Short mmCIF file of C-alpha atoms and ligand atoms in Angstrom, two decimals:
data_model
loop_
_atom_site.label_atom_id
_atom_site.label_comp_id
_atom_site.label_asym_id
_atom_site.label_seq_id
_atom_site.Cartn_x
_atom_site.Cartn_y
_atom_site.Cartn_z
CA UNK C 1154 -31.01 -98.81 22.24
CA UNK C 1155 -27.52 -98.56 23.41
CA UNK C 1156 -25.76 -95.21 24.24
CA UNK C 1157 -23.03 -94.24 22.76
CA UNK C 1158 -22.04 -90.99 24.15
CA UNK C 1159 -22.89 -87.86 25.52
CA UNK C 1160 -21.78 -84.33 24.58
CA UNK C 1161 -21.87 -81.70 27.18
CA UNK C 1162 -21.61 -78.60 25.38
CA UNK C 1163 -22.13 -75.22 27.19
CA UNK C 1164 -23.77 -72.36 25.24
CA UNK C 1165 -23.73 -68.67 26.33
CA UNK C 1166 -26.93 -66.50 25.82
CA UNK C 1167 -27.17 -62.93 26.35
CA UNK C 1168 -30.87 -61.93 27.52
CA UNK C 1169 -33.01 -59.53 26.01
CA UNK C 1170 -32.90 -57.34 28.99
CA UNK C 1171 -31.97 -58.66 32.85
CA UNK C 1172 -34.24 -60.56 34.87
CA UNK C 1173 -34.01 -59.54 38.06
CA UNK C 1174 -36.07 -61.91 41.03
CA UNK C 1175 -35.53 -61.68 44.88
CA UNK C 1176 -32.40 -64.23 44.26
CA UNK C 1177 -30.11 -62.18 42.07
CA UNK C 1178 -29.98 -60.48 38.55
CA UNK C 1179 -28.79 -62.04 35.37
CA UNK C 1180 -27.89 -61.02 32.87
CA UNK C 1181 -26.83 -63.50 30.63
CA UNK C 1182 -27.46 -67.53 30.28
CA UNK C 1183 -24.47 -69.94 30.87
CA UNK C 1184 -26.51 -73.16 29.68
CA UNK C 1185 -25.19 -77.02 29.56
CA UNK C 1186 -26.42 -78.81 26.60
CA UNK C 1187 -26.41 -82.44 26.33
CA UNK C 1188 -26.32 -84.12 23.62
CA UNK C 1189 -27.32 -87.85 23.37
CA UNK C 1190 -25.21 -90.22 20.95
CA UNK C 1191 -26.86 -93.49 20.44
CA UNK C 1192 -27.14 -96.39 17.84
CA UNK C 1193 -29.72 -95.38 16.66
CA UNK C 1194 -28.99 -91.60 16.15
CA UNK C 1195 -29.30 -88.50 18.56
CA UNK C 1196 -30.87 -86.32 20.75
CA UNK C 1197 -31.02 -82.74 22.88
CA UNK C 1198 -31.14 -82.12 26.37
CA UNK C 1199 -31.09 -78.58 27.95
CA UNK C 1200 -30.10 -78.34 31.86
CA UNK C 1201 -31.92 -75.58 33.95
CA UNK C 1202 -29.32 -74.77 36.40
CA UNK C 1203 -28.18 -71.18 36.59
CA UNK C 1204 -24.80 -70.51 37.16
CA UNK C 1205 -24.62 -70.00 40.48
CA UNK C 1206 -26.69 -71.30 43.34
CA UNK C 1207 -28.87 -69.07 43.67
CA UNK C 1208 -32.49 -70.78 42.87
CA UNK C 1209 -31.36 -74.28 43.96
CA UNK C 1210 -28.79 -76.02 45.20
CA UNK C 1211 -27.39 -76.91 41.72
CA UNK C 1212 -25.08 -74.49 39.45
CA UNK C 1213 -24.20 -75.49 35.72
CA UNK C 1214 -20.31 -76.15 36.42
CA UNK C 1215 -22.09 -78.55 39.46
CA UNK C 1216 -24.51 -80.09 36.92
CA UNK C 1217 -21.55 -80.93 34.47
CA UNK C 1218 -18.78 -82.25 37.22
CA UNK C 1219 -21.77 -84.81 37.97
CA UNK C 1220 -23.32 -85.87 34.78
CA UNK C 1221 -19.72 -86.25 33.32
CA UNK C 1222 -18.09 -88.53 36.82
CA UNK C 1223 -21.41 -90.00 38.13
CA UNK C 1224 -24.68 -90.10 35.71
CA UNK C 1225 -22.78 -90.98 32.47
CA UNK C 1226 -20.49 -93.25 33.52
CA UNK C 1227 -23.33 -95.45 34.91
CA UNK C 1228 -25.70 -95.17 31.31
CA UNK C 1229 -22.63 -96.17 29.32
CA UNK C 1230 -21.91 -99.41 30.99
CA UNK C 1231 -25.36 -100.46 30.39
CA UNK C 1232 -25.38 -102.62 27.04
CA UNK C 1233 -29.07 -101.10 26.54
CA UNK C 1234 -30.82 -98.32 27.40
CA UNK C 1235 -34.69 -96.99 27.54
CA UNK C 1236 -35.56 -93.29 28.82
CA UNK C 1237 -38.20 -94.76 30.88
CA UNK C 1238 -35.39 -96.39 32.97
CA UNK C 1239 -33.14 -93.59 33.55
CA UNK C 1240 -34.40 -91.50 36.63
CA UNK C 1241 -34.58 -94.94 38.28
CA UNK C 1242 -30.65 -95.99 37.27
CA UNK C 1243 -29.73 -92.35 38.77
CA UNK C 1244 -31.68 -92.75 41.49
CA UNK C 1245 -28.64 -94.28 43.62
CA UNK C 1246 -27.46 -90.74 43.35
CA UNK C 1247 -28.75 -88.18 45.82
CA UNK C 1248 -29.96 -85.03 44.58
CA UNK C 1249 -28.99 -83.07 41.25
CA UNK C 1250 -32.19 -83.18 39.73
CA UNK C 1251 -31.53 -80.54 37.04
CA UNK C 1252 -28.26 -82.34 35.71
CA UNK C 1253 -30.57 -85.97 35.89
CA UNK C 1254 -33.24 -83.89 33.67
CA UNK C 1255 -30.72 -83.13 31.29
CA UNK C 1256 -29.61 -86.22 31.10
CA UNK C 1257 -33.36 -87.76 30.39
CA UNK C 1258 -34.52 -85.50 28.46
CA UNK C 1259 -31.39 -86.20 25.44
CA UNK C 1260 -31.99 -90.12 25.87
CA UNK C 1261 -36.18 -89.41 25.85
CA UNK C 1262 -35.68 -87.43 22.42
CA UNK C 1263 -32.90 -89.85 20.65
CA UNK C 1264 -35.53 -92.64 21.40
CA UNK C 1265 -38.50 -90.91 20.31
CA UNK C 1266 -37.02 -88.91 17.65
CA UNK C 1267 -35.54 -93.27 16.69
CA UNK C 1268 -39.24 -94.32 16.59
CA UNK C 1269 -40.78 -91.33 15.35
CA UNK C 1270 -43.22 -90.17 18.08
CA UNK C 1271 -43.66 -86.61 19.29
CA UNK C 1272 -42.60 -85.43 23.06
CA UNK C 1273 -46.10 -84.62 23.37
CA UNK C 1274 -48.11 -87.46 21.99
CA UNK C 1275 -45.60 -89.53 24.42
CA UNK C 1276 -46.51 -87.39 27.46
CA UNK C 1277 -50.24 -87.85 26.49
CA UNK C 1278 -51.02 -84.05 25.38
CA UNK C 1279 -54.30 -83.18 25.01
CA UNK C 1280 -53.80 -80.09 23.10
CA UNK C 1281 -51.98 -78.48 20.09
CA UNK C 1282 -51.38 -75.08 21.38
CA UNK C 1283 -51.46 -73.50 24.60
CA UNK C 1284 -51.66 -70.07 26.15
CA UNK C 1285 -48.54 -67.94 26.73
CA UNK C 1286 -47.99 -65.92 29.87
CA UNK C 1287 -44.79 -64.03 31.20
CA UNK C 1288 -42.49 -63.65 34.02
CA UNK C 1289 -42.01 -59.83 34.52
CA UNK C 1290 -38.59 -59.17 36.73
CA UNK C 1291 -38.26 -56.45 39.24
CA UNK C 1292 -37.56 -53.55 37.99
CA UNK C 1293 -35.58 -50.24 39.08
CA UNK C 1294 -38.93 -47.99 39.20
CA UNK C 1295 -43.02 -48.98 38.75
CA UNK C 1296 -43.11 -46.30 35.56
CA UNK C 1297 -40.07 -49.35 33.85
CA UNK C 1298 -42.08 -52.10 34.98
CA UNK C 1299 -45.67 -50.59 33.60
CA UNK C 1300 -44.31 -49.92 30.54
CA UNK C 1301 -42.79 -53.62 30.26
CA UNK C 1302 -45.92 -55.06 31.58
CA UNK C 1303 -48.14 -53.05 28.84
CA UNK C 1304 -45.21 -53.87 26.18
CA UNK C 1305 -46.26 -57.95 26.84
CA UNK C 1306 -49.74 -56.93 27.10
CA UNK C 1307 -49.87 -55.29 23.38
CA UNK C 1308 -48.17 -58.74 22.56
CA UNK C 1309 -50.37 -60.52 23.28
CA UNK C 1310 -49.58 -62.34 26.69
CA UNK C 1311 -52.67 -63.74 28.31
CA UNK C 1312 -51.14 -63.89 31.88
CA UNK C 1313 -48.77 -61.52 33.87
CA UNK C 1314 -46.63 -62.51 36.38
CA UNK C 1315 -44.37 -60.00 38.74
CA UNK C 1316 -41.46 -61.27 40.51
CA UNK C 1317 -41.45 -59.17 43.96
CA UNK C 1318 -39.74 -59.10 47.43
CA UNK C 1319 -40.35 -57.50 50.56
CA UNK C 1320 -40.31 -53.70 50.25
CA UNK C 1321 -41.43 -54.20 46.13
CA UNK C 1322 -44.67 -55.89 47.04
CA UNK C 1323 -47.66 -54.30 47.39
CA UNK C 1324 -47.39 -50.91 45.65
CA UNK C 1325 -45.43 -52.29 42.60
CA UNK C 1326 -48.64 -54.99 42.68
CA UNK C 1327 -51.58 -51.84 42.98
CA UNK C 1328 -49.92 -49.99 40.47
CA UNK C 1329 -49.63 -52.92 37.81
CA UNK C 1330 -53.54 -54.18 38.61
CA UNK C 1331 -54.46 -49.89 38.66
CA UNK C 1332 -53.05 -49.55 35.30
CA UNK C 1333 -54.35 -52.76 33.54
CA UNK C 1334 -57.91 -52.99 35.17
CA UNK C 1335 -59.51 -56.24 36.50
CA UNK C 1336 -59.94 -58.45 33.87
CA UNK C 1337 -56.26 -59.21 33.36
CA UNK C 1338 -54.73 -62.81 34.67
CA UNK C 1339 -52.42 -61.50 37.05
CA UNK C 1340 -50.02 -62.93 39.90
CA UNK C 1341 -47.23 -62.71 41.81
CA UNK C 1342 -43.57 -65.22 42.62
CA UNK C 1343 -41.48 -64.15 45.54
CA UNK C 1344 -39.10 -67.29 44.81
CA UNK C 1345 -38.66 -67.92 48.80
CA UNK C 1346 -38.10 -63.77 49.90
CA UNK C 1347 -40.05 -63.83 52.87
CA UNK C 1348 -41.04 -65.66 56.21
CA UNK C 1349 -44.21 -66.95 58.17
CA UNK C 1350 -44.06 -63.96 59.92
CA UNK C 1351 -44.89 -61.70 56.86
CA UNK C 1352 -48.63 -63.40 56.61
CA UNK C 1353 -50.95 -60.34 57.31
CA UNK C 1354 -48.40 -58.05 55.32
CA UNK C 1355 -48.82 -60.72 52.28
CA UNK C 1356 -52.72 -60.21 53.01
CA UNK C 1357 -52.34 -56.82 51.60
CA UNK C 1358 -52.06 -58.70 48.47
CA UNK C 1359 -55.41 -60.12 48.70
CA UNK C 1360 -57.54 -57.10 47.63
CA UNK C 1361 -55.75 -56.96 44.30
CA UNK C 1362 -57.21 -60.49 43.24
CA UNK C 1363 -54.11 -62.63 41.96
CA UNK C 1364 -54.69 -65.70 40.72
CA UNK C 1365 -51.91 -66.80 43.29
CA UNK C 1366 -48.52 -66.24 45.01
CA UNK C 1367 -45.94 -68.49 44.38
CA UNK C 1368 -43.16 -69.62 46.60
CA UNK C 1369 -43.45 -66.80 49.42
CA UNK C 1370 -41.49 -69.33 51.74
CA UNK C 1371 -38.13 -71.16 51.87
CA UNK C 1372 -38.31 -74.23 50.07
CA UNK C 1373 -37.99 -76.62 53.51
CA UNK C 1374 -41.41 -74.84 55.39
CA UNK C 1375 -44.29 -76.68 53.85
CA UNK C 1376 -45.95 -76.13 57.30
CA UNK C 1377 -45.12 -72.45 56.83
CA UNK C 1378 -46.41 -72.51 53.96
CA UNK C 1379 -49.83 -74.43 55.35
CA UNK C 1380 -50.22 -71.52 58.22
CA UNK C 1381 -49.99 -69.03 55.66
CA UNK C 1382 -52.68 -70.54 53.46
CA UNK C 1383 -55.25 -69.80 55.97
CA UNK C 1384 -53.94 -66.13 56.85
CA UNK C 1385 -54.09 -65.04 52.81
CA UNK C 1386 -57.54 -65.49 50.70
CA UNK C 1387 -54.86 -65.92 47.59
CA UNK C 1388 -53.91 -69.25 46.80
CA UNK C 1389 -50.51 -70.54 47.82
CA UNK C 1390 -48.46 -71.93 44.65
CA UNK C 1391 -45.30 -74.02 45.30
CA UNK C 1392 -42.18 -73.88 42.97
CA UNK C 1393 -39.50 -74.51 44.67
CA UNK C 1394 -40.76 -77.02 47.17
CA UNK C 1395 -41.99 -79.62 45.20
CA UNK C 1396 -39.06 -81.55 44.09
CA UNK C 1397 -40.99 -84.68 43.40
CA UNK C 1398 -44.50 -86.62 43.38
CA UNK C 1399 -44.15 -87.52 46.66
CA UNK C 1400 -43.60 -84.17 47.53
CA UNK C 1401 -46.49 -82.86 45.67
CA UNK C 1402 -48.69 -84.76 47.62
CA UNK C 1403 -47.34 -83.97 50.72
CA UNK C 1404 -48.00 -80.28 50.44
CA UNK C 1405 -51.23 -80.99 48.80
CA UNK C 1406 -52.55 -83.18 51.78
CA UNK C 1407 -50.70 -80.26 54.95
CA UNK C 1408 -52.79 -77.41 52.74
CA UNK C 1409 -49.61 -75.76 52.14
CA UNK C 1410 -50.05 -75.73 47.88
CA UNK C 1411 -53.59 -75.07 46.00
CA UNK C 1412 -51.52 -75.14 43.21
CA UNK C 1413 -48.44 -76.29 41.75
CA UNK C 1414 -46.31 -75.00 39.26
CA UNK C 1415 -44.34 -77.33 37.12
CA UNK C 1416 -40.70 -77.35 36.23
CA UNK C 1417 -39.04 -80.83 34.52
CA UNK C 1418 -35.98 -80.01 35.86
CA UNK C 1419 -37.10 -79.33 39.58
CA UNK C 1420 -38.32 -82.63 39.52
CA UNK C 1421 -35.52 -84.43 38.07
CA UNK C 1422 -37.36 -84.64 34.63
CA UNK C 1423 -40.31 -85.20 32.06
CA UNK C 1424 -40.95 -88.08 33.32
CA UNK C 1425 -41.28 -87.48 37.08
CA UNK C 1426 -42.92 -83.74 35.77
CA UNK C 1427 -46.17 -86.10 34.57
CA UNK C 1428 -45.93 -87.92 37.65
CA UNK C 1429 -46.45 -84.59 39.09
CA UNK C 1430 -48.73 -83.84 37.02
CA UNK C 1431 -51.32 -86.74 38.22
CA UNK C 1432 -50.82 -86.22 41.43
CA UNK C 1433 -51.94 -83.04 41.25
CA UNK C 1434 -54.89 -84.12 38.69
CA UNK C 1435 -56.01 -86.83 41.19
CA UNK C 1436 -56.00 -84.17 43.87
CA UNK C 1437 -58.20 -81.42 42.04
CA UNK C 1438 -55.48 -79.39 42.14
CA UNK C 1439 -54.66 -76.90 38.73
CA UNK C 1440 -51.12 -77.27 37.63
CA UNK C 1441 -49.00 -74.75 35.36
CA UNK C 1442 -45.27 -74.74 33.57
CA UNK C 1443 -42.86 -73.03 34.90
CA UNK C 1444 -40.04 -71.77 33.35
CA UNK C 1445 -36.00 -71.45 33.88
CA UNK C 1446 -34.91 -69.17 30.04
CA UNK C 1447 -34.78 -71.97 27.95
CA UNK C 1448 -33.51 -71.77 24.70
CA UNK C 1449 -35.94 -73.27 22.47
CA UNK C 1450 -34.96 -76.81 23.17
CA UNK C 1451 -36.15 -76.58 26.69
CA UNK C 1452 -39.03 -74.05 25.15
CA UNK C 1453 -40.17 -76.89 23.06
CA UNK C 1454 -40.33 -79.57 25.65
CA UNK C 1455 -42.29 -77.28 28.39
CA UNK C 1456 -44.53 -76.34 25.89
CA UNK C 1457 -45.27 -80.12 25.08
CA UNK C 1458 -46.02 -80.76 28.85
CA UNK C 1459 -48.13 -77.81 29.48
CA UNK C 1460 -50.07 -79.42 26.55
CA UNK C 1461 -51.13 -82.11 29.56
CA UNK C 1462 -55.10 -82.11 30.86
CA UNK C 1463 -54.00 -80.60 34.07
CA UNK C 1464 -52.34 -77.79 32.47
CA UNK C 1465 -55.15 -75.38 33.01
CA UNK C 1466 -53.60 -72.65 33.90
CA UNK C 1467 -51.70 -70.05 31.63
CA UNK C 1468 -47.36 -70.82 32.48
CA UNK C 1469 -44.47 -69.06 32.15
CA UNK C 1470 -43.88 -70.93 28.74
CA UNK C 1471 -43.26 -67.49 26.90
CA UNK C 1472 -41.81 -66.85 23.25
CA UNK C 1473 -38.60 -67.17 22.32
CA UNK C 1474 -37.97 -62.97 21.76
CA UNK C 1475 -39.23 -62.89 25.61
CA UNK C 1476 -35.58 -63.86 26.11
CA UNK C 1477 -33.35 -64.10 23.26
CA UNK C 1478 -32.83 -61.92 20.27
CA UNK C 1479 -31.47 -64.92 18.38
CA UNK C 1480 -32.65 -68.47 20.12
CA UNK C 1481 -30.92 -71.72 19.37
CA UNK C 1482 -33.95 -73.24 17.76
CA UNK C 1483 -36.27 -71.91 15.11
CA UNK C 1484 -37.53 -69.39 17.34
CA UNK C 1485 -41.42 -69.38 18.89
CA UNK C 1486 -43.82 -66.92 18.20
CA UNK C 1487 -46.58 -65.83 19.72
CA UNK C 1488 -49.92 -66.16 17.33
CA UNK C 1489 -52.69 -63.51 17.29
CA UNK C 1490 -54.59 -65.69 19.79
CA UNK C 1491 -51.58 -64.74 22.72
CA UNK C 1492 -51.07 -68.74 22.18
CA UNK C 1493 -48.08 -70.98 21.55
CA UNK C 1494 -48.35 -73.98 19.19
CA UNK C 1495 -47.08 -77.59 20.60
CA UNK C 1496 -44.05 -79.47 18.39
CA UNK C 1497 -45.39 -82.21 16.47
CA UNK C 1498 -42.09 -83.70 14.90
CA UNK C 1499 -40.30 -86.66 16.43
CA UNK C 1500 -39.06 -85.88 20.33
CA UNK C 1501 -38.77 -82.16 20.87
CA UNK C 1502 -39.54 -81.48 17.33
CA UNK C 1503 -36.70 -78.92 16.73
CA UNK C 1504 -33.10 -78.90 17.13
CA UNK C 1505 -30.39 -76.44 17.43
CA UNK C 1506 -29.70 -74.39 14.17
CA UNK C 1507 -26.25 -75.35 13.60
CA UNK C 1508 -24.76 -71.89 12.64
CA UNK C 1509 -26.29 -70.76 15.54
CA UNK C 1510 -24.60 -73.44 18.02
CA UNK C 1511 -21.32 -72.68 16.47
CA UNK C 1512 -21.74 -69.19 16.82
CA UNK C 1513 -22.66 -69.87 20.57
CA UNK C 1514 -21.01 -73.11 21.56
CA UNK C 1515 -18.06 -71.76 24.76
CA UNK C 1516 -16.89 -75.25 25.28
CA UNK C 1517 -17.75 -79.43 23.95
CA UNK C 1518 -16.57 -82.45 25.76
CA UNK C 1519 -17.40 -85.69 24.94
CA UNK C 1520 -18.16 -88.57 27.57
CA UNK C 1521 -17.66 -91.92 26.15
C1 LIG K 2105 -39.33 -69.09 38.80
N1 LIG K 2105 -38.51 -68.52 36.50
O1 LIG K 2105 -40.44 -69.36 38.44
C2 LIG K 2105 -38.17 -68.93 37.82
C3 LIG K 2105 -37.05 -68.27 38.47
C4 LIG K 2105 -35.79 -68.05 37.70
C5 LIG K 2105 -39.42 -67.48 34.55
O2 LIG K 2105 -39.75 -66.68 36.69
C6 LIG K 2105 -31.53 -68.17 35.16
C7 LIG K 2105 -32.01 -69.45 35.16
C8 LIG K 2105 -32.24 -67.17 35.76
C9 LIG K 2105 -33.18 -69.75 35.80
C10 LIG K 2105 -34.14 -66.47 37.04
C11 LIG K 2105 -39.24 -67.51 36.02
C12 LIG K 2105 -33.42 -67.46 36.40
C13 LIG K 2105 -33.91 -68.76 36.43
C14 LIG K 2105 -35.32 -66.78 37.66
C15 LIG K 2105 -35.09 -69.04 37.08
O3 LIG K 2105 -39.13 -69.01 39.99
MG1 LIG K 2106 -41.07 -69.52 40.73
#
């Protein structure tokens, strides 16, 4: 198929409440759609990047300037176009793996939406629904964050995840695992807050038997990461690090990941996720989604790639009231079962509402 255009339209979201992690607070979303024009009709993309730098590298104003003067430019000259061949066509750019995400994921779901075939079916799912966990921010006191963690509890969340840093570690974690007794799936993210040198304090974690802590490191010290694995009986779990299949293996093969959590746009997309994916299959090791507040069009892709064998642990693929009061998408619900069902349409499967684009829409521009 031949593209046509692409529409970067930003959309602001205010959250339910602020989310609060080691990096920052926010408060509200600043999110670049894309929008894929083609021959042969349309399709969504959501970019993950924040608005500032905070995570990664990569901020949304970033993730436009490039996808509008360096991506685009370089799928519009080409007379046709498949989704399998655009990570490799952007691959003469460096970096910006979030805006290259985007970018994929509106051409993957014009062409599958074009023939038909579900996001899921084409990422080989195995499953139609798939458990929902949550990502609990830091909060100002532990009395705020039991009460939150109890509120996702009674809604049915099957896993619990606390954001912490150092000084809101290992009390905040006792009192949460005190409160909600043993049998609860419970772990912890410190998105990069500490150093090598906080091993035996991190061991204090052990005792309260997480399923694993994610990211305690910078994303750069994989062998940081390695010497820690062997002070801490939890298992390590890299976000931030892995950027690619190559780099999954890496920190597989140095012992500095026992786990991996997934993110499409970490990785430069759906495409490269799966690649992930098998590596990580191959390896033995379990794989989860991660999550970056997606509206539901990024909400309906995750939830199609968590659907994957290797998926077998619970992700941060929550609802769409976890975050929004009114989502872009007919929103997701939990079911009774604390599970999420998979899209089945053509490509993502849903679409924006349009009275609630308009409603949100801060700014279109077209790239031709
Ligand atoms: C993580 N996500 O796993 C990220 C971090 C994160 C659900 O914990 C705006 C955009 C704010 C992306 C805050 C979860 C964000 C963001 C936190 C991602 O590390
Ligand atoms: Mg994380």
């Amino acid at each position: 198929m031949r593209l046509l255009g692409l529409e970067l339209r930003r959309v602001a979201m205010p959250l339910v409440r602020p989310f609060r992690t080691s990096f920052g607070t926010e408060r509200d979303r600043d999110i670049l759609l894309v929008r894929a024009e083609t021959e042969s009709g349309e399709g969504w993309g959501e970019c993950v990047a924040m608005a500032e730098p905070r995570y990664s590298p990569e901020y949304v104003d970033g993730a436009a300037h490039v996808i509008e003067h360096f991506l685009a430019p370089v799928l519009l000259a080409r007379p046709s176009l498949t989704a399998a061949e655009v990570a490799g066509l952007l691959a003469v750019f460096e970096g910006h793996p979030m805006a290259k995400a985007a970018v994929e994921m509106a051409v993957l779901d014009a062409e599958l939406r074009a023939t038909g075939v579900s996001l899921a079916t084409h990422l080989g799912a195995v499953r139609d629904r798939v458990p929902a966990g949550v990502s609990v921010g830091i909060t100002d006191d532990v009395d705020t964050l039991l009460e939150q963690v109890e509120g996702y509890l009674a809604e049915g969340y099957l896993r619990i995840k606390l954001k912490i840093e150092p000084g809101l570690d290992v009390e905040r974690v006792r009192a949460v695992r005190e409160r909600v007794g043993p049998d609860v799936l419970l772990q912890v993210d410190a998105n990069a807050a500490y150093t090598v040198d906080d091993g035996p304090h991190l061991a204090a974690l052990d005792e309260f038997d997480l399923l694993l802590i994610e990211q305690p490191l910078p994303p750069d010290d994989v062998a940081g990461h390695a010497v820690l694995a062997r002070q801490v009986r939890t298992p390590i779990c890299l976000d931030e690090s892995v950027t690619s299949a190559r780099i999954a293996r890496d920190c597989i093969e140095r012992g500095a990941t026992a786990i991996v959590n997934i993110k499409a746009g970490r990785v430069g997309g759906y495409l490269e996720a799966v690649a992930v994916h098998d590596v990580c299959a191959a390896a033995g090791v379990p794989v989860w989604c991660g999550g970056m507040l997606e509206t539901g069009l990024g909400r309906a892709a995750n939830l199609a790639l968590a659907a994957l064998p290797g998926f077998t642990l619970p992700g941060d693929t929550s609802a769409s009231a976890r975050y929004w009061a009114t989502d872009l998408t007919v929103p997701f619900v939990l079911g009774d079962d604390g599970h999420l069902a998979v899209p089945t349409g053509p490509g993502l499967g849903v679409e924006p509402l349009s009275d609630v684009l308009a409603a949100v829409t801060t700014s279109s521009h077209w790239v031709r």
